[in-house]
Coordinates of C-alpha atoms and ligand atoms in Angstrom, one line a residue:
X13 CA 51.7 -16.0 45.6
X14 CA 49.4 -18.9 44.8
X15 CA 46.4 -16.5 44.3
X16 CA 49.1 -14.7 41.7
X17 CA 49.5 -17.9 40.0
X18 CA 45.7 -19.3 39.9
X19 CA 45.2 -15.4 38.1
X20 CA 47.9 -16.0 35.5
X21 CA 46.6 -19.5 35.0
X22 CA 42.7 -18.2 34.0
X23 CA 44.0 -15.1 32.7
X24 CA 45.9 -17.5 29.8
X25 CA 43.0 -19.9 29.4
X26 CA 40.9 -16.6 28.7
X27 CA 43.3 -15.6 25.9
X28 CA 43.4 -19.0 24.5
X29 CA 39.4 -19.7 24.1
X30 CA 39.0 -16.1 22.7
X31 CA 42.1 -16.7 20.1
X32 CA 40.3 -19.9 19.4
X33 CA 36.7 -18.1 18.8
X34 CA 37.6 -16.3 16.4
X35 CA 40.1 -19.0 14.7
X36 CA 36.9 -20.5 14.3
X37 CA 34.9 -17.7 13.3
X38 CA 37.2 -16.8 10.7
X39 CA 38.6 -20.3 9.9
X40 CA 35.6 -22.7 10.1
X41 CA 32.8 -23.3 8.0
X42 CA 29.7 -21.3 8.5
X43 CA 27.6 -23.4 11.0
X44 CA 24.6 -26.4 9.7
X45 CA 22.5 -25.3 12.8
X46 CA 22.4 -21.3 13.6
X47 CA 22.7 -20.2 17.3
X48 CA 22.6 -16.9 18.8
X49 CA 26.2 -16.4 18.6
X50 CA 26.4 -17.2 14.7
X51 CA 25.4 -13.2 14.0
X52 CA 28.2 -12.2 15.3
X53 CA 31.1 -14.0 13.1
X54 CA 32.1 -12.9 10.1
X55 CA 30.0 -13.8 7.0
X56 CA 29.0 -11.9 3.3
X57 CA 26.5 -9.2 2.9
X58 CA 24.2 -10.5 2.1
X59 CA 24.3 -13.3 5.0
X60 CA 24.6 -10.5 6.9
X61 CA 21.4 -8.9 6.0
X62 CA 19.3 -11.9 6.9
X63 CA 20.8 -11.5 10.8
X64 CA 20.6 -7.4 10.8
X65 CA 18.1 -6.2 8.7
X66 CA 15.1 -8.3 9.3
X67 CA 13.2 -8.7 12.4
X68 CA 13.9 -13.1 12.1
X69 CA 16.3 -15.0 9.5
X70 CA 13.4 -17.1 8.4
X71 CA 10.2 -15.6 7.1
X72 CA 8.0 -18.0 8.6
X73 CA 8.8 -16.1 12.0
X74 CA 8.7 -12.6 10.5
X75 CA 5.4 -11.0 11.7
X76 CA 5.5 -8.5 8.6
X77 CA 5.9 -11.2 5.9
X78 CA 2.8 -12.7 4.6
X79 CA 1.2 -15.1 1.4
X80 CA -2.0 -13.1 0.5
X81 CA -5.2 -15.1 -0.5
X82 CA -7.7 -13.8 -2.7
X83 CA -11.7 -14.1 -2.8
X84 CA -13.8 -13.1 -5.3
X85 CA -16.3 -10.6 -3.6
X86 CA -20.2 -10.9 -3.5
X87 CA -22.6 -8.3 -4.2
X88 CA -21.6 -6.2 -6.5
X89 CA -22.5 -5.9 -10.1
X90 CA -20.9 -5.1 -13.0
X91 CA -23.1 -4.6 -16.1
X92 CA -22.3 -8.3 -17.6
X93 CA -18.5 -6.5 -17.0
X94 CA -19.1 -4.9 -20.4
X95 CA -16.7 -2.2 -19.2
X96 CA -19.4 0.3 -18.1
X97 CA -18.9 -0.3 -14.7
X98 CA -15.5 -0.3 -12.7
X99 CA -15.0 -0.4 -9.2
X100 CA -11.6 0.1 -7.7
X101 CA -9.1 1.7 -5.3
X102 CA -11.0 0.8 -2.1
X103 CA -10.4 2.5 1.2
X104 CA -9.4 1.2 4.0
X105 CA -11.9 -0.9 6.2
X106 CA -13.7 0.1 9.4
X107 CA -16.1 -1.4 11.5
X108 CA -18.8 0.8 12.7
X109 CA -22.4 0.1 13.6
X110 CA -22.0 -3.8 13.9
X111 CA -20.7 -3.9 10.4
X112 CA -17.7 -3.1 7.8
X113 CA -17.8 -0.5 5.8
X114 CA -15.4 0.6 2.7
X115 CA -15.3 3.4 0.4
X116 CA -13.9 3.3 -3.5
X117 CA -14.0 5.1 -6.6
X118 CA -16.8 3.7 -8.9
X119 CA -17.1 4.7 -12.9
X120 CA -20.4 4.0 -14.5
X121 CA -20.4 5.4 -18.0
X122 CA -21.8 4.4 -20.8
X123 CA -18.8 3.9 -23.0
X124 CA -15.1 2.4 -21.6
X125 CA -12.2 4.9 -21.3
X126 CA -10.1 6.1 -24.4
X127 CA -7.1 5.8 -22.7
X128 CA -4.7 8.3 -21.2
X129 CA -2.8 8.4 -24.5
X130 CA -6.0 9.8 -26.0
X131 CA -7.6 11.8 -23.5
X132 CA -8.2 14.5 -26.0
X133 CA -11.4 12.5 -27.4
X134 CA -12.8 12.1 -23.9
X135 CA -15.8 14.6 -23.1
X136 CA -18.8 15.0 -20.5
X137 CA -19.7 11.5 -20.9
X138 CA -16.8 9.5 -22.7
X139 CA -14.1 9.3 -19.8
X140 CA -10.2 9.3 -20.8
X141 CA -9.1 6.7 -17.8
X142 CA -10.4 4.3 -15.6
X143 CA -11.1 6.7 -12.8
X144 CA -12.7 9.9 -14.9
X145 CA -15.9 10.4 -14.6
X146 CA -15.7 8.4 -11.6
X147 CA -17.3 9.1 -7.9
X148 CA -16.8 7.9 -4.4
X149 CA -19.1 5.4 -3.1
X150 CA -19.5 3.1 -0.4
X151 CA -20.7 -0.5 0.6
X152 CA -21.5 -2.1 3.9
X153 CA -20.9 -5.9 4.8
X154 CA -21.4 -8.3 7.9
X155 CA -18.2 -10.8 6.9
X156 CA -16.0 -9.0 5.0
X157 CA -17.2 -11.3 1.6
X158 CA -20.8 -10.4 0.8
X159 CA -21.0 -6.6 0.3
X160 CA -24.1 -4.4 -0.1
X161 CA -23.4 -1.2 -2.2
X162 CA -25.2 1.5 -0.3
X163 CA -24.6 4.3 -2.6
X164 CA -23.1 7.1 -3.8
X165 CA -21.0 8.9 -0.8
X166 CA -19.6 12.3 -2.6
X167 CA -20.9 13.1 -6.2
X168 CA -18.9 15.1 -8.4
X169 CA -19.5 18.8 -8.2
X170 CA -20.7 21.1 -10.2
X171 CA -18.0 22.8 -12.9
X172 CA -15.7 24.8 -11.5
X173 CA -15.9 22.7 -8.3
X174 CA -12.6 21.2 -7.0
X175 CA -13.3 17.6 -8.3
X176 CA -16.2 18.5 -10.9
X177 CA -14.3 15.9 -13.4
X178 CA -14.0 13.2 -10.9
X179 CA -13.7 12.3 -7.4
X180 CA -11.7 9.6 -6.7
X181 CA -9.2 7.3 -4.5
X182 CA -10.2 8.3 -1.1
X183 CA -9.7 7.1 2.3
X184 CA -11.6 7.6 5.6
X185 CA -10.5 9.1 9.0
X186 CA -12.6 9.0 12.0
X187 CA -11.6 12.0 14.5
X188 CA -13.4 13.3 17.5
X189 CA -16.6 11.7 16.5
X190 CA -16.5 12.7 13.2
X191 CA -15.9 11.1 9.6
X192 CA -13.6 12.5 7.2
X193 CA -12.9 11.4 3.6
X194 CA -10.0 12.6 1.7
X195 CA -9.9 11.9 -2.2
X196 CA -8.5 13.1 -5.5
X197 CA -10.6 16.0 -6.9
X198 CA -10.0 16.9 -10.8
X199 CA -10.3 19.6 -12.9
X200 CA -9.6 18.1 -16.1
X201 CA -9.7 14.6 -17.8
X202 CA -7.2 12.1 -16.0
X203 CA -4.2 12.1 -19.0
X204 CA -5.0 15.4 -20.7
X205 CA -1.4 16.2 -19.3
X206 CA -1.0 13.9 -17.2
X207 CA -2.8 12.3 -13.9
X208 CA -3.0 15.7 -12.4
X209 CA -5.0 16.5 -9.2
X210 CA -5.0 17.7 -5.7
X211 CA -6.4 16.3 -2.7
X212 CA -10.2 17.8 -1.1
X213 CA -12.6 16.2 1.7
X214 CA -16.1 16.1 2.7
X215 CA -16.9 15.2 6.5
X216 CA -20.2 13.7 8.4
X217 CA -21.3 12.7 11.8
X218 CA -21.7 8.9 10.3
X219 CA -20.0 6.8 8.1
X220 CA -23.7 6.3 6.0
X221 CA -23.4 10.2 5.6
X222 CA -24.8 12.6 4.2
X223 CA -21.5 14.2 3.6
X224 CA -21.0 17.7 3.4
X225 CA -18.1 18.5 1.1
X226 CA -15.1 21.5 2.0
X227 CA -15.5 22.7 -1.3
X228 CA -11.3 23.7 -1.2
X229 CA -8.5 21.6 -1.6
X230 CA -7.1 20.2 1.4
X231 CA -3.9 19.2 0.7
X232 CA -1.8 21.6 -1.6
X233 CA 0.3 20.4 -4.6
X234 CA 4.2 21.2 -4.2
X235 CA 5.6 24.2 -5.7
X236 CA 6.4 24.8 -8.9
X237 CA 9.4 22.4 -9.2
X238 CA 8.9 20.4 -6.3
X239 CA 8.6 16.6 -6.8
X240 CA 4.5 16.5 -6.3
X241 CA 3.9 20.0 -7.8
X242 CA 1.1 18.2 -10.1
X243 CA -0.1 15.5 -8.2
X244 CA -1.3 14.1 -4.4
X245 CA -2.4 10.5 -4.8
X246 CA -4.3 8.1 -2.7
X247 CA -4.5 10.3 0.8
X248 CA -4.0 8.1 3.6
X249 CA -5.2 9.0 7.0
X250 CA -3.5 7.6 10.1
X251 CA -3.8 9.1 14.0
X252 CA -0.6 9.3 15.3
X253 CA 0.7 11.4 18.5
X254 CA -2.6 13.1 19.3
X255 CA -2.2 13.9 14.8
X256 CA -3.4 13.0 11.9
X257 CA -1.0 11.6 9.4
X258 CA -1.5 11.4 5.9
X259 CA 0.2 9.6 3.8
X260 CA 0.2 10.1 -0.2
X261 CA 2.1 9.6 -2.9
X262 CA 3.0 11.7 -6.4
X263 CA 4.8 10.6 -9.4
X264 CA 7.9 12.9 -10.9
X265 CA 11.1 12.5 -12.8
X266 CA 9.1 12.6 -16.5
X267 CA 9.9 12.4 -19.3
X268 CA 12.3 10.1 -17.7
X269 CA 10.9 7.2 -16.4
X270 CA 8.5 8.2 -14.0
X271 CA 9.6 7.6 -10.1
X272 CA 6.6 7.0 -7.8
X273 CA 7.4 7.7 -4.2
X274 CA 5.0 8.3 -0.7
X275 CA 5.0 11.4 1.5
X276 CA 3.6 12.9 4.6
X277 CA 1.2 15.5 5.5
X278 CA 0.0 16.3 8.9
X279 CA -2.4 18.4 11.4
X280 CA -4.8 18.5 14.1
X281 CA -6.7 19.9 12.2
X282 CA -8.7 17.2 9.7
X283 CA -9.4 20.1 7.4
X284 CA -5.9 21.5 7.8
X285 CA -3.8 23.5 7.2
X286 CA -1.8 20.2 6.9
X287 CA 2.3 20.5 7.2
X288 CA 4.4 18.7 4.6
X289 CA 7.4 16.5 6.3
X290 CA 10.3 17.9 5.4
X291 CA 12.0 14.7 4.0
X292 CA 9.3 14.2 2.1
X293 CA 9.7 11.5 0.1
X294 CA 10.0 9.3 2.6
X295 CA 9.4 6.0 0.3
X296 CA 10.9 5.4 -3.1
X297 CA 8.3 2.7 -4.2
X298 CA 4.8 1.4 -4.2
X299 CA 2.1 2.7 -6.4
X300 CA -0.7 2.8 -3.8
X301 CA -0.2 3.8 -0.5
X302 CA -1.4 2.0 2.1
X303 CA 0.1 1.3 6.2
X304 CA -1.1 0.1 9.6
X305 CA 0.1 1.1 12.7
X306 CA 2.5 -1.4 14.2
X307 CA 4.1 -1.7 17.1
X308 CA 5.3 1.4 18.1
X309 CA 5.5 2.4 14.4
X310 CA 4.1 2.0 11.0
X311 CA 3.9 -0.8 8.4
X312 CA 3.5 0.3 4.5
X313 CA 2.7 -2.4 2.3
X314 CA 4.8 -1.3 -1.1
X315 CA 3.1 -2.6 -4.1
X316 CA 4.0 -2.1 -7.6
X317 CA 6.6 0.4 -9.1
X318 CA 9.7 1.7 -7.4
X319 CA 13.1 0.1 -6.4
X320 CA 11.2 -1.8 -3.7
X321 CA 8.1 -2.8 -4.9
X322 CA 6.4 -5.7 -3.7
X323 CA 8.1 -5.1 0.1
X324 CA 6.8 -4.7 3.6
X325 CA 8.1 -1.9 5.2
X326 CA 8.4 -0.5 8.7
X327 CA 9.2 2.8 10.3
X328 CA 9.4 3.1 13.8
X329 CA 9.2 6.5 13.6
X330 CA 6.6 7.0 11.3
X331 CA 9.0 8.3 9.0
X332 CA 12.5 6.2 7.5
X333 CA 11.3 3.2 6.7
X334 CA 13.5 -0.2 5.9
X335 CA 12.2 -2.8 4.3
X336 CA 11.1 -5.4 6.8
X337 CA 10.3 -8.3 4.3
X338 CA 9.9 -9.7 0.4
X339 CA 6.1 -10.5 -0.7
X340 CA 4.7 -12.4 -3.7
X341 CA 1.0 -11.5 -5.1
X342 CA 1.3 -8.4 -2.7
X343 CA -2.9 -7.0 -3.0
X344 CA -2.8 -4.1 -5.4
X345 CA -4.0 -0.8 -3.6
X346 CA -5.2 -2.5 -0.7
X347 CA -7.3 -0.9 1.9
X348 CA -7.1 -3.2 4.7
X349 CA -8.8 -3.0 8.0
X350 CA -7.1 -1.4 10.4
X351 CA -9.1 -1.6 13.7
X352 CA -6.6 0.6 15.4
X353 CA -6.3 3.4 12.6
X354 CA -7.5 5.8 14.6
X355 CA -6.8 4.9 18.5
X356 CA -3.6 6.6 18.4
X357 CA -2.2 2.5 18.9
X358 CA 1.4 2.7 20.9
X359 CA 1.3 -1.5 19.9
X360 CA -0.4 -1.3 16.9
X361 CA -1.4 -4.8 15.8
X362 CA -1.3 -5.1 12.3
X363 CA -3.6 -6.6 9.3
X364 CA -5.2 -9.8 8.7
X365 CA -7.6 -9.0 5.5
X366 CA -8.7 -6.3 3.5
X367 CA -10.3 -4.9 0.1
X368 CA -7.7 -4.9 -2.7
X369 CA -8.5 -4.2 -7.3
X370 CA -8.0 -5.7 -10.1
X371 CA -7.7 -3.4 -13.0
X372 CA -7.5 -5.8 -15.5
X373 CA -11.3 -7.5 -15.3
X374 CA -11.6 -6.6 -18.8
X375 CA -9.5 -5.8 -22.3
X376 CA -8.0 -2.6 -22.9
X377 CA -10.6 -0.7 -25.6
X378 CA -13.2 -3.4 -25.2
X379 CA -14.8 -3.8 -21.7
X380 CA -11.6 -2.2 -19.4
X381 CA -12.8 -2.3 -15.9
X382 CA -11.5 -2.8 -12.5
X383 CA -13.3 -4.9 -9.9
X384 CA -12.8 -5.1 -6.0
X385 CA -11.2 -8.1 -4.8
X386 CA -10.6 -8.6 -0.8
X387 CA -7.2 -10.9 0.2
X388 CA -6.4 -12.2 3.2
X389 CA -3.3 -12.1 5.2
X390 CA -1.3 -12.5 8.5
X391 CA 0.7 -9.1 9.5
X392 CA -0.7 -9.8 12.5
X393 CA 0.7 -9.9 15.8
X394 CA -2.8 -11.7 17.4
X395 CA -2.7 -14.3 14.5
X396 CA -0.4 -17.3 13.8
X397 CA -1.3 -18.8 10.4
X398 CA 1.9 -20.9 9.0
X399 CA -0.3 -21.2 5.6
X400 CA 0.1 -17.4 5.4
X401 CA 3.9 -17.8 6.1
X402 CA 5.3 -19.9 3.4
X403 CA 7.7 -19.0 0.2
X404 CA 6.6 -19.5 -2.7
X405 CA 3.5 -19.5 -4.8
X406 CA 3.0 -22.4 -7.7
X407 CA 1.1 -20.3 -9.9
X408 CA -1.4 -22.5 -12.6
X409 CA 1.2 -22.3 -15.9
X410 CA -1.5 -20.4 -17.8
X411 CA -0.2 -17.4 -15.4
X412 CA 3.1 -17.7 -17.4
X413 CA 2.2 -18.8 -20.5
X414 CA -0.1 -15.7 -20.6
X415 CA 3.2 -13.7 -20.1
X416 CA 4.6 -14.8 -23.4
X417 CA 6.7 -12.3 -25.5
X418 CA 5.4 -10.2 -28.3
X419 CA 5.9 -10.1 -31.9
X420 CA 9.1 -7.8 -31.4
X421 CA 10.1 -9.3 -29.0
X422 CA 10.4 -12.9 -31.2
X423 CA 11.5 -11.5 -33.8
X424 CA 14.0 -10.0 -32.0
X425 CA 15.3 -13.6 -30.6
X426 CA 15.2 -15.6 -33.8
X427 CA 16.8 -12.9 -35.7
X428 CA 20.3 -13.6 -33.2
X429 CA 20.0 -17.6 -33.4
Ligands
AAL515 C1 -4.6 4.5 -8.8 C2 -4.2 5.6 -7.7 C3 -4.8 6.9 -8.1 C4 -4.2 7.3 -9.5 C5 -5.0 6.3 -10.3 C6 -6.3 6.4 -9.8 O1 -4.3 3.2 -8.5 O2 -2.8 5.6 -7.6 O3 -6.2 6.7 -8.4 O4 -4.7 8.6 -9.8 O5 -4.3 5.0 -10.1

């Protein structure tokens, strides 16, 4: 009987401290200091968010948010940057042979493009955009901030060669010994009808070459109707679960305005046949495509364009990615270095610098060129740089002032006061 009665007696002070839990949560204000139980009462959306859909409520202790630091690089020229010369869309990084080595698409013409818009009055030697005309080449540093070129990598071919208009935006894979570089391979001027190409690849036993190229398109446009039917961008190459993963991206939905999303292609083969996911899209933003392997999955870093642009984003499975933070100055087309690209990484662990562009290092018409930037970053999980973790950038005003409206626009405004 008295063990009865000391039952009844916790049994009621149970029901009383839970009734008075959630009194509070519901009741109470939401707590100054946060504790591990404060994710569990009831709070908005978008309070909610910052408990469930990010890996820390603070960014400082998110390991996918970063600042990103620019350096001008040294080493390369650029013809007084009369426009002749542009440089841009760099690969990712590797280290091989005691040094660094990165890949990009270099123009060197001797007039500036006409522009997409009037790629009609481009020819053998006047290129419609940045990248006609252009070739893959490759330079070779010791730190990362002084690079050497070394050269051309993959020439165009000869006409009717996949790629004998340009060869362009490529990325590197190292498998079984071997070195693999995937790129962009036209067949007409960049704009004619639009930025239309498929993907090819040349392969060598080192990264200084000479490379021998397939002479065949590697990776397959979509059917007709199919969201990349006319283009693969930027091939990615990641190894993944004894694969190789590459990631791309296309551009659809015209004459509407034009959706940019990333997909996935992969084999064990580097040459292929490679297999298109069947979700494919499997991001809805970011212009360039660049990812890292991390953790167990894989981080994207979502640049411009898109619902989501300027994001982090993870996919644990290599495939649905959520966004995983918000980023200012985010490196257009980066090509970090990954130094565990390749290793088939179950803990993949992350980024902490890398070769980025710039496509505005000149004026549209005049001298329009794109130089090679790198940036630094912490999306590492060896590296703990609280510089790299802060919110928000004070930008010199000129940054903004430079961003003032147009004519229309003004006119526009003063007409309504
Ligand atoms: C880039 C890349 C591809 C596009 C063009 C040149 O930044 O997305 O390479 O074709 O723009």
């Amino acid at each position: 009987m008295k063990n009865l009665l000391y039952l009844l007696l916790i049994c009621s002070f149970i029901a009383c401290n839970s009734q008075k839990d959630n009194k509070d949560s519901k009741n109470s204000s939401f707590p100054y200091t946060i504790t591990a139980q404060t994710a569990n009462r009831e709070m908005s959306t978008a309070m909610k968010r910052s408990f469930k859909n990010y890996s820390s409520i603070h960014p400082r202790n998110n390991e996918l948010y970063s600042q990103f630091k620019y350096t001008e690089l040294k080493g390369f020229d650029y013809n007084g940057h009369d426009g002749t010369i542009s440089r841009r869309d760099p690969s990712k990084v590797i280290f091989e042979n005691g040094k660094y080595y990165v890949w990009y698409t270099k123009r060197e013409t001797s007039t500036t493009p006409v522009g997409a818009k009037n790629a009609e009055q481009s020819n053998d030697t006047i290129p419609s955009t940045d990248w006609d005309l252009s070739e893959i080449w490759y330079a070779t540093s010791k730190d990362g901030f002084t690079w050497k070129e070394q050269g051309v990598a993959v020439p165009r071919p000869p006409k009717p060669e996949v790629g004998w208009r340009a060869v362009t935006t490529t990325d590197i894979l190292k498998w079984k010994g071997k070195y693999y570089l995937y790129y962009q391979g036209f067949m007409e001027a960049s704009g004619k009808r639009g930025d239309y190409c498929p993907v090819t690849a040349s392969y060598a036993d080192s990264p200084n070459g000479p490379w021998t190229p397939v002479g065949k398109i590697v990776i397959e446009n979509g059917p007709e109707g199919a969201w990349d039917q006319y283009a693969i961008h930027d091939p990615y190459p990641l190894v993944h679960d004894g694969k190789i993963y590459i990631y791309y991206k296309s551009a659809f939905n015209r004459p509407n305005p034009v959706w940019v999303g990333g997909g996935l292609v992969t084999s064990d083969n580097p040459l292929g046949p490679f297999e298109k996911h069947p979700l494919n899209p499997l991001t809805s933003s970011g212009h360039e495509v660049s990812l890292f392997p991390f953790k167990e999955g894989v981080a994207a870093i979502t640049v411009k364009d898109g619902t989501e642009h300027f994001t982090i984003q993870y996919a644990k499975d290599w495939v649905n990615f959520e966004i995983a933070s918000i980023c200012e100055l985010v490196p257009i087309a980066p090509g970090p270095f990954v130094p565990d690209a390749f290793t088939d990484a179950k803990n993949g662990r992350g980024i902490t610098w890398g070769l980025s562009h710039f496509v505005n290092a000149g004026q549209n018409r005049k001298n329009q060129h794109s130089i090679l930037a790198r940036f630094d970053c912490d999306l590492s999980l060896d590296v703990d740089d609280p510089v790299m973790k802060e919110t928000g950038v004070r930008h010199n005003l000129d940054v903004y002032f430079n961003q003032g409206l147009n004519k229309k626009q003004k006119e526009r405004i003063l007409k309504s006061n």
